[in-house]
Amino acid sequence: RSDLVAANNIKNSQFKKPLLEFSGSCAGCMETTYARLLTQLFGSRLVIGNATGCSSIWGAPAPVIPYTTDKNGRGPAWANSLFEDNAEYAFGMALGAGKQREKIAELMRQALADGLTGDLAAAYQKWLDNYSDGEKTLKIYQEIRELLENSQHPSAMEICQRREHLVKQSFWAFGGDGWAYDIGYGGLDHVLASGEDVNIFVFDTEVYSNTGGQSSKATPTAAIAKFAASGKRTRKKDLGMMAMSYGYVYVAQIAIGADMNQTLKAIREAESYNGPSLIIAYSTCINHGIKGGMSGSVERMKKAVEAGYWHLYRYNPDLKKEGKNPFILDSKEPTASFRDFLKEEVRYTSLAIGYPQIAEELFKKTEEDARERYESYLRLSKCNI
C-alpha cells in the first residue's frame, strides 16, 4: 500500500518497497543503504550508470543482480560503463531520453494546435502541464497509454512508439571516490558543467575500496592506505566546494547514520532540481578498520559528524531565485573529540604504531584541515546573497 503515502519523510519512505535486495556487499557497507533508499524514492523511474568499482560489484555480482522489480514487473534500469566514464554514460542516456521526450511534447502541442479534442486532448494537456514532474508523469502514464493505444490519431500512433519516455526518468551516475575525485573527475566535471538534468551520487569511502585500499584524493591527511603507507601528507580534496563554484549545480554532503532526515531531504531536492546535482555520501568501509567491526557503521557515521570529521550541508541554487542564501549548513558545531574518533579506526591508529615520530604532526594537521573546512562552510552559511 505504498501508494497511500508520499515518501516525504523517513518513516513514509520505508513503506515503499526497496528494489535492491540480496547484494554482494561486505556486511555493514553503507553504499547499499544509500542505493536501497534511492530505489524506494524513485522506483522504476531510476536509471543508473554505474562506475566500475565496489558499487558495480555488489550491483551486479554475476550471474545475478540485486536490483529487482515492483508488482508490475518494472524496476530500475542499471548498466555498468566500460570503466570510469559513467558520468558521461549517464549523461548520454539522459540526453537521448530528453530528445525523445521533447519530440513527444512537440507532437502533443501540434495535435492540440490542430484542434484535437476529447479525452486524448485532455490527457495531452495534463501530461504537458506535468512534463518535469517524475511522480506525476508516472501516475499519468497508465491513463494516457490506454488512450494512445486505442486512438487512430496520427500523433497517438507516433507517440505510442516512444511510450517508455512518457514517464520522466531519474538519471543517476553511481560511483566511489576513486572515480569521482580521481580518475573519472574530468568526466564528472564535464557533466556538472553541462547544466543538464543529471544526478551524480558519490559513495565516499575515502579510499579505492574495490581495488585493494589505495589512497585517493578523498583520503584525509594522516590516513594509512596503499601508496600512503606512512600516512597521507596532503589534505582531502573538497569536491563539493569545487562543484559549488559553478553556481548552478545542486550540491549536498550527507551521512545517513548521522542525520537520516537531512539525507532524505538532500536526495529529494537533488532529484527535483532541474539541472545537474552532486550528492557526496559518507560511506563506512571495511578498509577503515573500524573498532568493533562494521556492525557499528550507523553509529560511526554519527560520531564522524559529532567530531567534526565529516560535515553535512546542502547548496541549492533555486534558493537564490527567492533571494535566500543557497548554502545551508546542516552540521552543528562539533561536540565530540576529533582525536578519539581517529583512535577508533585502524587506518589512523596504525600510523601511531608504525610511525610514532610523525603521527602527532599528521594527526594535528588532519584535525586542522577538518576545522578549517568547517569554518569555511560556516562563513558560507552566514553570507548575505
GROMACS .gro file of C-alpha atoms in nm:
model
  385
    1ARG     CA    1   0.000   0.000   0.000
    2SER     CA    2   0.293   0.231  -0.061
    3ASP     CA    3   0.079   0.450  -0.289
    4LEU     CA    4  -0.116   0.571   0.015
    5VAL     CA    5   0.169   0.783   0.150
    6ALA     CA    6   0.421   1.018  -0.008
    7ALA     CA    7   0.786   0.937   0.066
    8ASN     CA    8   0.848   1.283   0.208
    9ASN     CA    9   0.995   1.171   0.539
   10ILE     CA   10   1.199   0.878   0.670
   11LYS     CA   11   0.902   0.687   0.811
   12ASN     CA   12   0.692   0.714   0.496
   13SER     CA   13   0.985   0.628   0.269
   14GLN     CA   14   1.011   0.289   0.439
   15PHE     CA   15   0.662   0.192   0.325
   16LYS     CA   16   0.799   0.191  -0.029
   17LYS     CA   17   0.922  -0.148  -0.149
   18PRO     CA   18   1.302  -0.150  -0.188
   19LEU     CA   19   1.406  -0.251  -0.537
   20LEU     CA   20   1.753  -0.356  -0.420
   21GLU     CA   21   1.792  -0.684  -0.234
   22PHE     CA   22   2.049  -0.957  -0.156
   23SER     CA   23   2.352  -0.758  -0.268
   24GLY     CA   24   2.704  -0.898  -0.258
   25SER     CA   25   2.850  -0.618  -0.047
   26CYS     CA   26   3.056  -0.650   0.269
   27ALA     CA   27   2.839  -0.671   0.581
   28GLY     CA   28   2.786  -0.320   0.714
   29CYS     CA   29   2.866  -0.149   0.383
   30MET     CA   30   2.673   0.177   0.371
   31GLU     CA   31   2.683   0.208  -0.008
   32THR     CA   32   2.393  -0.035  -0.043
   33THR     CA   33   2.195   0.154   0.222
   34TYR     CA   34   2.202   0.468   0.009
   35ALA     CA   35   2.124   0.281  -0.315
   36ARG     CA   36   1.835   0.099  -0.147
   37LEU     CA   37   1.687   0.433  -0.036
   38LEU     CA   38   1.709   0.571  -0.391
   39THR     CA   39   1.516   0.269  -0.522
   40GLN     CA   40   1.247   0.337  -0.262
   41LEU     CA   41   1.222   0.704  -0.356
   42PHE     CA   42   1.233   0.674  -0.735
   43GLY     CA   43   1.143   0.310  -0.804
   44SER     CA   44   1.102   0.213  -1.165
   45ARG     CA   45   1.192   0.568  -1.280
   46LEU     CA   46   1.550   0.515  -1.164
   47VAL     CA   47   1.816   0.481  -1.437
   48ILE     CA   48   2.171   0.413  -1.315
   49GLY     CA   49   2.501   0.446  -1.499
   50ASN     CA   50   2.747   0.270  -1.267
   51ALA     CA   51   3.124   0.312  -1.242
   52THR     CA   52   3.343   0.002  -1.221
   53GLY     CA   53   3.419  -0.049  -0.853
   54CYS     CA   54   3.250  -0.164  -0.534
   55SER     CA   55   2.909  -0.037  -0.642
   56SER     CA   56   2.928  -0.233  -0.968
   57ILE     CA   57   3.050  -0.546  -0.790
   58TRP     CA   58   2.768  -0.560  -0.536
   59GLY     CA   59   2.538  -0.408  -0.803
   60ALA     CA   60   2.586  -0.697  -1.046
   61PRO     CA   61   2.754  -1.000  -0.884
   62ALA     CA   62   2.724  -1.233  -1.185
   63PRO     CA   63   2.523  -1.440  -1.257
   64VAL     CA   64   2.261  -1.245  -1.058
   65ILE     CA   65   2.170  -0.882  -1.000
   66PRO     CA   66   2.023  -0.747  -0.674
   67TYR     CA   67   1.808  -0.479  -0.841
   68THR     CA   68   1.455  -0.613  -0.868
   69THR     CA   69   1.105  -0.519  -0.987
   70ASP     CA   70   0.779  -0.398  -0.839
   71LYS     CA   71   0.445  -0.580  -0.857
   72ASN     CA   72   0.400  -0.457  -1.215
   73GLY     CA   73   0.730  -0.608  -1.325
   74ARG     CA   74   0.903  -0.270  -1.354
   75GLY     CA   75   1.223  -0.173  -1.177
   76PRO     CA   76   1.537   0.039  -1.200
   77ALA     CA   77   1.739   0.025  -1.523
   78TRP     CA   78   2.106  -0.044  -1.442
   79ALA     CA   79   2.415  -0.067  -1.657
   80ASN     CA   80   2.789  -0.057  -1.597
   81SER     CA   81   3.003   0.150  -1.831
   82LEU     CA   82   3.333   0.012  -1.958
   83PHE     CA   83   3.547   0.179  -1.693
   84GLU     CA   84   3.525   0.517  -1.520
   85ASP     CA   85   3.319   0.707  -1.777
   86ASN     CA   86   2.986   0.655  -1.602
   87ALA     CA   87   2.918   1.027  -1.557
   88GLU     CA   88   2.934   1.068  -1.935
   89TYR     CA   89   2.745   0.739  -1.976
   90ALA     CA   90   2.450   0.852  -1.762
   91PHE     CA   91   2.472   1.193  -1.928
   92GLY     CA   92   2.437   1.037  -2.274
   93MET     CA   93   2.136   0.833  -2.166
   94ALA     CA   94   1.973   1.144  -2.017
   95LEU     CA   95   2.033   1.344  -2.337
   96GLY     CA   96   1.886   1.067  -2.551
   97ALA     CA   97   1.576   1.032  -2.334
   98GLY     CA   98   1.541   1.410  -2.323
   99LYS     CA   99   1.529   1.433  -2.702
  100GLN     CA  100   1.262   1.162  -2.715
  101ARG     CA  101   1.051   1.347  -2.457
  102GLU     CA  102   1.090   1.675  -2.644
  103LYS     CA  103   0.957   1.503  -2.957
  104ILE     CA  104   0.657   1.369  -2.763
  105ALA     CA  105   0.584   1.719  -2.633
  106GLU     CA  106   0.615   1.862  -2.984
  107LEU     CA  107   0.368   1.605  -3.122
  108MET     CA  108   0.119   1.676  -2.845
  109ARG     CA  109   0.137   2.053  -2.885
  110GLN     CA  110   0.093   2.026  -3.261
  111ALA     CA  111  -0.210   1.798  -3.221
  112LEU     CA  112  -0.371   2.041  -2.976
  113ALA     CA  113  -0.295   2.334  -3.208
  114ASP     CA  114  -0.459   2.143  -3.493
  115GLY     CA  115  -0.782   2.120  -3.292
  116LEU     CA  116  -0.765   1.778  -3.119
  117THR     CA  117  -1.045   1.745  -2.861
  118GLY     CA  118  -1.184   1.489  -2.619
  119ASP     CA  119  -1.016   1.263  -2.364
  120LEU     CA  120  -0.694   1.234  -2.562
  121ALA     CA  121  -0.659   1.614  -2.583
  122ALA     CA  122  -0.720   1.644  -2.208
  123ALA     CA  123  -0.461   1.374  -2.141
  124TYR     CA  124  -0.209   1.551  -2.366
  125GLN     CA  125  -0.258   1.878  -2.181
  126LYS     CA  126  -0.232   1.708  -1.842
  127TRP     CA  127   0.095   1.543  -1.943
  128LEU     CA  128   0.238   1.870  -2.079
  129ASP     CA  129   0.144   2.053  -1.759
  130ASN     CA  130   0.338   1.797  -1.555
  131TYR     CA  131   0.621   1.740  -1.803
  132SER     CA  132   0.906   1.772  -1.550
  133ASP     CA  133   0.738   1.601  -1.254
  134GLY     CA  134   0.852   1.239  -1.236
  135GLU     CA  135   0.594   1.117  -0.985
  136LYS     CA  136   0.302   1.281  -1.164
  137THR     CA  137   0.404   1.155  -1.507
  138LEU     CA  138   0.426   0.806  -1.356
  139LYS     CA  139   0.064   0.833  -1.243
  140ILE     CA  140  -0.048   0.983  -1.576
  141TYR     CA  141   0.136   0.712  -1.773
  142GLN     CA  142  -0.124   0.435  -1.746
  143GLU     CA  143  -0.415   0.661  -1.827
  144ILE     CA  144  -0.252   0.820  -2.133
  145ARG     CA  145  -0.105   0.491  -2.255
  146GLU     CA  146  -0.450   0.330  -2.284
  147LEU     CA  147  -0.586   0.630  -2.472
  148LEU     CA  148  -0.289   0.626  -2.712
  149GLU     CA  149  -0.324   0.253  -2.782
  150ASN     CA  150  -0.697   0.292  -2.859
  151SER     CA  151  -0.664   0.602  -3.076
  152GLN     CA  152  -0.619   0.623  -3.453
  153HIS     CA  153  -0.495   0.980  -3.441
  154PRO     CA  154  -0.156   1.017  -3.622
  155SER     CA  155   0.005   1.178  -3.318
  156ALA     CA  156  -0.108   0.893  -3.093
  157MET     CA  157   0.046   0.629  -3.315
  158GLU     CA  158   0.379   0.810  -3.327
  159ILE     CA  159   0.383   0.882  -2.952
  160CYS     CA  160   0.298   0.515  -2.887
  161GLN     CA  161   0.635   0.421  -3.037
  162ARG     CA  162   0.802   0.634  -2.768
  163ARG     CA  163   0.569   0.550  -2.481
  164GLU     CA  164   0.851   0.440  -2.246
  165HIS     CA  165   0.954   0.806  -2.236
  166LEU     CA  166   0.617   0.931  -2.115
  167VAL     CA  167   0.743   0.885  -1.759
  168LYS     CA  168   1.018   1.130  -1.663
  169GLN     CA  169   1.307   0.907  -1.568
  170SER     CA  170   1.555   0.986  -1.292
  171PHE     CA  171   1.912   0.956  -1.422
  172TRP     CA  172   2.193   0.888  -1.174
  173ALA     CA  173   2.565   0.822  -1.211
  174PHE     CA  174   2.686   0.595  -0.927
  175GLY     CA  175   3.048   0.553  -0.822
  176GLY     CA  176   3.307   0.576  -0.548
  177ASP     CA  177   3.555   0.848  -0.460
  178GLY     CA  178   3.831   0.684  -0.666
  179TRP     CA  179   3.619   0.758  -0.972
  180ALA     CA  180   3.468   1.091  -0.864
  181TYR     CA  181   3.772   1.256  -0.709
  182ASP     CA  182   4.042   1.097  -0.923
  183ILE     CA  183   4.036   0.903  -1.249
  184GLY     CA  184   3.683   0.999  -1.356
  185TYR     CA  185   3.686   1.358  -1.232
  186GLY     CA  186   3.728   1.508  -1.580
  187GLY     CA  187   3.407   1.342  -1.698
  188LEU     CA  188   3.221   1.424  -1.379
  189ASP     CA  189   3.321   1.789  -1.410
  190HIS     CA  190   3.213   1.792  -1.777
  191VAL     CA  191   2.866   1.664  -1.683
  192LEU     CA  192   2.825   1.912  -1.397
  193ALA     CA  193   2.931   2.198  -1.626
  194SER     CA  194   2.678   2.094  -1.892
  195GLY     CA  195   2.382   2.232  -1.697
  196GLU     CA  196   2.175   1.925  -1.792
  197ASP     CA  197   1.941   1.744  -1.554
  198VAL     CA  198   2.170   1.460  -1.444
  199ASN     CA  199   2.232   1.344  -1.086
  200ILE     CA  200   2.564   1.216  -0.954
  201PHE     CA  201   2.591   1.005  -0.639
  202VAL     CA  202   2.936   0.956  -0.486
  203PHE     CA  203   2.988   0.679  -0.231
  204ASP     CA  204   3.277   0.842  -0.043
  205THR     CA  205   3.476   0.570   0.136
  206GLU     CA  206   3.788   0.791   0.129
  207VAL     CA  207   3.987   0.515  -0.041
  208TYR     CA  208   3.989   0.297  -0.352
  209SER     CA  209   3.785   0.024  -0.184
  210ASN     CA  210   3.739  -0.232  -0.458
  211THR     CA  211   4.098  -0.249  -0.582
  212GLY     CA  212   4.271  -0.305  -0.250
  213GLY     CA  213   4.255   0.014  -0.046
  214GLN     CA  214   4.474   0.258  -0.235
  215SER     CA  215   4.487   0.624  -0.136
  216SER     CA  216   4.259   0.860  -0.331
  217LYS     CA  217   4.222   1.238  -0.335
  218ALA     CA  218   3.935   1.180  -0.093
  219THR     CA  219   4.171   1.023   0.163
  220PRO     CA  220   4.228   1.265   0.454
  221THR     CA  221   4.566   1.366   0.593
  222ALA     CA  222   4.725   1.102   0.822
  223ALA     CA  223   4.519   0.806   0.697
  224ILE     CA  224   4.723   0.500   0.604
  225ALA     CA  225   4.640   0.340   0.269
  226LYS     CA  226   4.827   0.180  -0.017
  227PHE     CA  227   5.058   0.439  -0.176
  228ALA     CA  228   5.039   0.628   0.156
  229ALA     CA  229   5.190   0.365   0.384
  230SER     CA  230   5.330   0.622   0.624
  231GLY     CA  231   5.017   0.835   0.628
  232LYS     CA  232   4.882   1.066   0.359
  233ARG     CA  233   5.053   1.406   0.371
  234THR     CA  234   4.805   1.619   0.177
  235ARG     CA  235   4.453   1.724   0.271
  236LYS     CA  236   4.130   1.578   0.135
  237LYS     CA  237   4.005   1.733  -0.187
  238ASP     CA  238   3.688   1.939  -0.137
  239LEU     CA  239   3.484   1.810  -0.429
  240GLY     CA  240   3.166   1.978  -0.309
  241MET     CA  241   3.320   2.323  -0.286
  242MET     CA  242   3.463   2.285  -0.636
  243ALA     CA  243   3.119   2.194  -0.775
  244MET     CA  244   2.952   2.483  -0.590
  245SER     CA  245   3.179   2.729  -0.769
  246TYR     CA  246   2.966   2.684  -1.083
  247GLY     CA  247   2.672   2.841  -0.904
  248TYR     CA  248   2.412   2.632  -1.087
  249VAL     CA  249   2.493   2.284  -0.953
  250TYR     CA  250   2.295   2.139  -0.663
  251VAL     CA  251   2.547   2.000  -0.412
  252ALA     CA  252   2.494   1.813  -0.086
  253GLN     CA  253   2.713   1.629   0.159
  254ILE     CA  254   2.531   1.365   0.362
  255ALA     CA  255   2.578   1.082   0.613
  256ILE     CA  256   2.268   0.871   0.661
  257GLY     CA  257   2.371   0.742   1.006
  258ALA     CA  258   2.422   1.097   1.133
  259ASP     CA  259   2.103   1.259   1.003
  260MET     CA  260   1.850   1.046   0.815
  261ASN     CA  261   1.613   1.335   0.750
  262GLN     CA  262   1.889   1.551   0.601
  263THR     CA  263   1.990   1.260   0.377
  264LEU     CA  264   1.634   1.214   0.252
  265LYS     CA  265   1.582   1.587   0.202
  266ALA     CA  266   1.907   1.624   0.006
  267ILE     CA  267   1.832   1.331  -0.227
  268ARG     CA  268   1.478   1.453  -0.296
  269GLU     CA  269   1.596   1.810  -0.357
  270ALA     CA  270   1.873   1.692  -0.590
  271GLU     CA  271   1.632   1.482  -0.795
  272SER     CA  272   1.371   1.757  -0.825
  273TYR     CA  273   1.630   2.023  -0.913
  274ASN     CA  274   1.614   2.099  -1.285
  275GLY     CA  275   1.987   2.086  -1.352
  276PRO     CA  276   2.299   1.893  -1.252
  277SER     CA  277   2.327   1.770  -0.896
  278LEU     CA  278   2.602   1.611  -0.688
  279ILE     CA  279   2.549   1.409  -0.370
  280ILE     CA  280   2.861   1.319  -0.169
  281ALA     CA  281   2.773   1.045   0.080
  282TYR     CA  282   2.999   0.937   0.365
  283SER     CA  283   3.022   0.558   0.341
  284THR     CA  284   3.186   0.350   0.611
  285CYS     CA  285   3.404   0.079   0.461
  286ILE     CA  286   3.581  -0.237   0.574
  287ASN     CA  287   3.909  -0.069   0.474
  288HIS     CA  288   3.865   0.181   0.758
  289GLY     CA  289   3.933  -0.088   1.017
  290ILE     CA  290   3.655   0.028   1.250
  291LYS     CA  291   3.698  -0.076   1.612
  292GLY     CA  292   3.426  -0.330   1.690
  293GLY     CA  293   3.365  -0.409   1.325
  294MET     CA  294   3.125  -0.294   1.055
  295SER     CA  295   2.815  -0.366   1.265
  296GLY     CA  296   2.866  -0.019   1.412
  297SER     CA  297   2.854   0.162   1.077
  298VAL     CA  298   2.549   0.375   1.153
  299GLU     CA  299   2.685   0.487   1.491
  300ARG     CA  300   3.023   0.551   1.329
  301MET     CA  301   2.872   0.797   1.082
  302LYS     CA  302   2.701   0.981   1.366
  303LYS     CA  303   3.034   1.011   1.551
  304ALA     CA  304   3.206   1.139   1.236
  305VAL     CA  305   2.971   1.438   1.226
  306GLU     CA  306   2.973   1.497   1.601
  307ALA     CA  307   3.354   1.507   1.598
  308GLY     CA  308   3.367   1.745   1.302
  309TYR     CA  309   3.536   1.484   1.085
  310TRP     CA  310   3.250   1.498   0.829
  311HIS     CA  311   3.018   1.790   0.763
  312LEU     CA  312   2.659   1.799   0.639
  313TYR     CA  313   2.534   2.072   0.407
  314ARG     CA  314   2.315   2.149   0.106
  315TYR     CA  315   2.372   2.403  -0.170
  316ASN     CA  316   2.051   2.469  -0.362
  317PRO     CA  317   2.078   2.724  -0.648
  318ASP     CA  318   1.697   2.759  -0.657
  319LEU     CA  319   1.711   2.945  -0.325
  320LYS     CA  320   1.896   3.231  -0.496
  321LYS     CA  321   1.585   3.299  -0.704
  322GLU     CA  322   1.398   3.357  -0.376
  323GLY     CA  323   1.665   3.597  -0.250
  324LYS     CA  324   1.791   3.342   0.003
  325ASN     CA  325   2.135   3.208   0.080
  326PRO     CA  326   2.172   2.890  -0.133
  327PHE     CA  327   2.410   2.730   0.120
  328ILE     CA  328   2.261   2.555   0.423
  329LEU     CA  329   2.497   2.409   0.684
  330ASP     CA  330   2.314   2.118   0.844
  331SER     CA  331   2.602   2.023   1.077
  332LYS     CA  332   2.622   2.172   1.423
  333GLU     CA  333   2.940   2.288   1.594
  334PRO     CA  334   3.147   1.973   1.670
  335THR     CA  335   3.085   1.843   2.022
  336ALA     CA  336   3.294   1.523   2.036
  337SER     CA  337   3.669   1.465   2.039
  338PHE     CA  338   3.827   1.452   1.696
  339ARG     CA  339   4.126   1.256   1.826
  340ASP     CA  340   3.905   0.998   1.997
  341PHE     CA  341   3.728   0.947   1.665
  342LEU     CA  342   4.059   0.876   1.491
  343LYS     CA  343   4.162   0.630   1.762
  344GLU     CA  344   3.871   0.403   1.669
  345GLU     CA  345   3.996   0.327   1.316
  346VAL     CA  346   4.296   0.114   1.220
  347ARG     CA  347   4.383   0.341   0.926
  348TYR     CA  348   4.481   0.605   1.183
  349THR     CA  349   4.596   0.402   1.484
  350SER     CA  350   4.840   0.206   1.268
  351LEU     CA  351   5.017   0.533   1.190
  352ALA     CA  352   5.086   0.594   1.559
  353ILE     CA  353   5.220   0.239   1.595
  354GLY     CA  354   5.433   0.228   1.282
  355TYR     CA  355   5.546   0.590   1.255
  356PRO     CA  356   5.522   0.746   1.602
  357GLN     CA  357   5.772   1.019   1.511
  358ILE     CA  358   5.536   1.176   1.254
  359ALA     CA  359   5.194   1.060   1.380
  360GLU     CA  360   5.131   1.354   1.611
  361GLU     CA  361   5.218   1.607   1.341
  362LEU     CA  362   4.985   1.445   1.087
  363PHE     CA  363   4.701   1.397   1.339
  364LYS     CA  364   4.724   1.766   1.425
  365LYS     CA  365   4.721   1.859   1.056
  366THR     CA  366   4.415   1.647   0.968
  367GLU     CA  367   4.227   1.797   1.264
  368GLU     CA  368   4.321   2.147   1.149
  369ASP     CA  369   4.212   2.061   0.793
  370ALA     CA  370   3.871   1.948   0.916
  371ARG     CA  371   3.830   2.255   1.134
  372GLU     CA  372   3.930   2.488   0.853
  373ARG     CA  373   3.678   2.321   0.622
  374TYR     CA  374   3.401   2.358   0.881
  375GLU     CA  375   3.482   2.728   0.930
  376SER     CA  376   3.470   2.788   0.555
  377TYR     CA  377   3.125   2.624   0.543
  378LEU     CA  378   3.018   2.833   0.843
  379ARG     CA  379   3.118   3.152   0.660
  380LEU     CA  380   2.921   3.044   0.354
  381SER     CA  381   2.611   2.976   0.566
  382LYS     CA  382   2.625   3.331   0.706
  383CYS     CA  383   2.672   3.506   0.372
  384ASN     CA  384   2.411   3.754   0.259
  385ILE     CA  385   2.333   3.694  -0.105
   0.00000   0.00000   0.00000
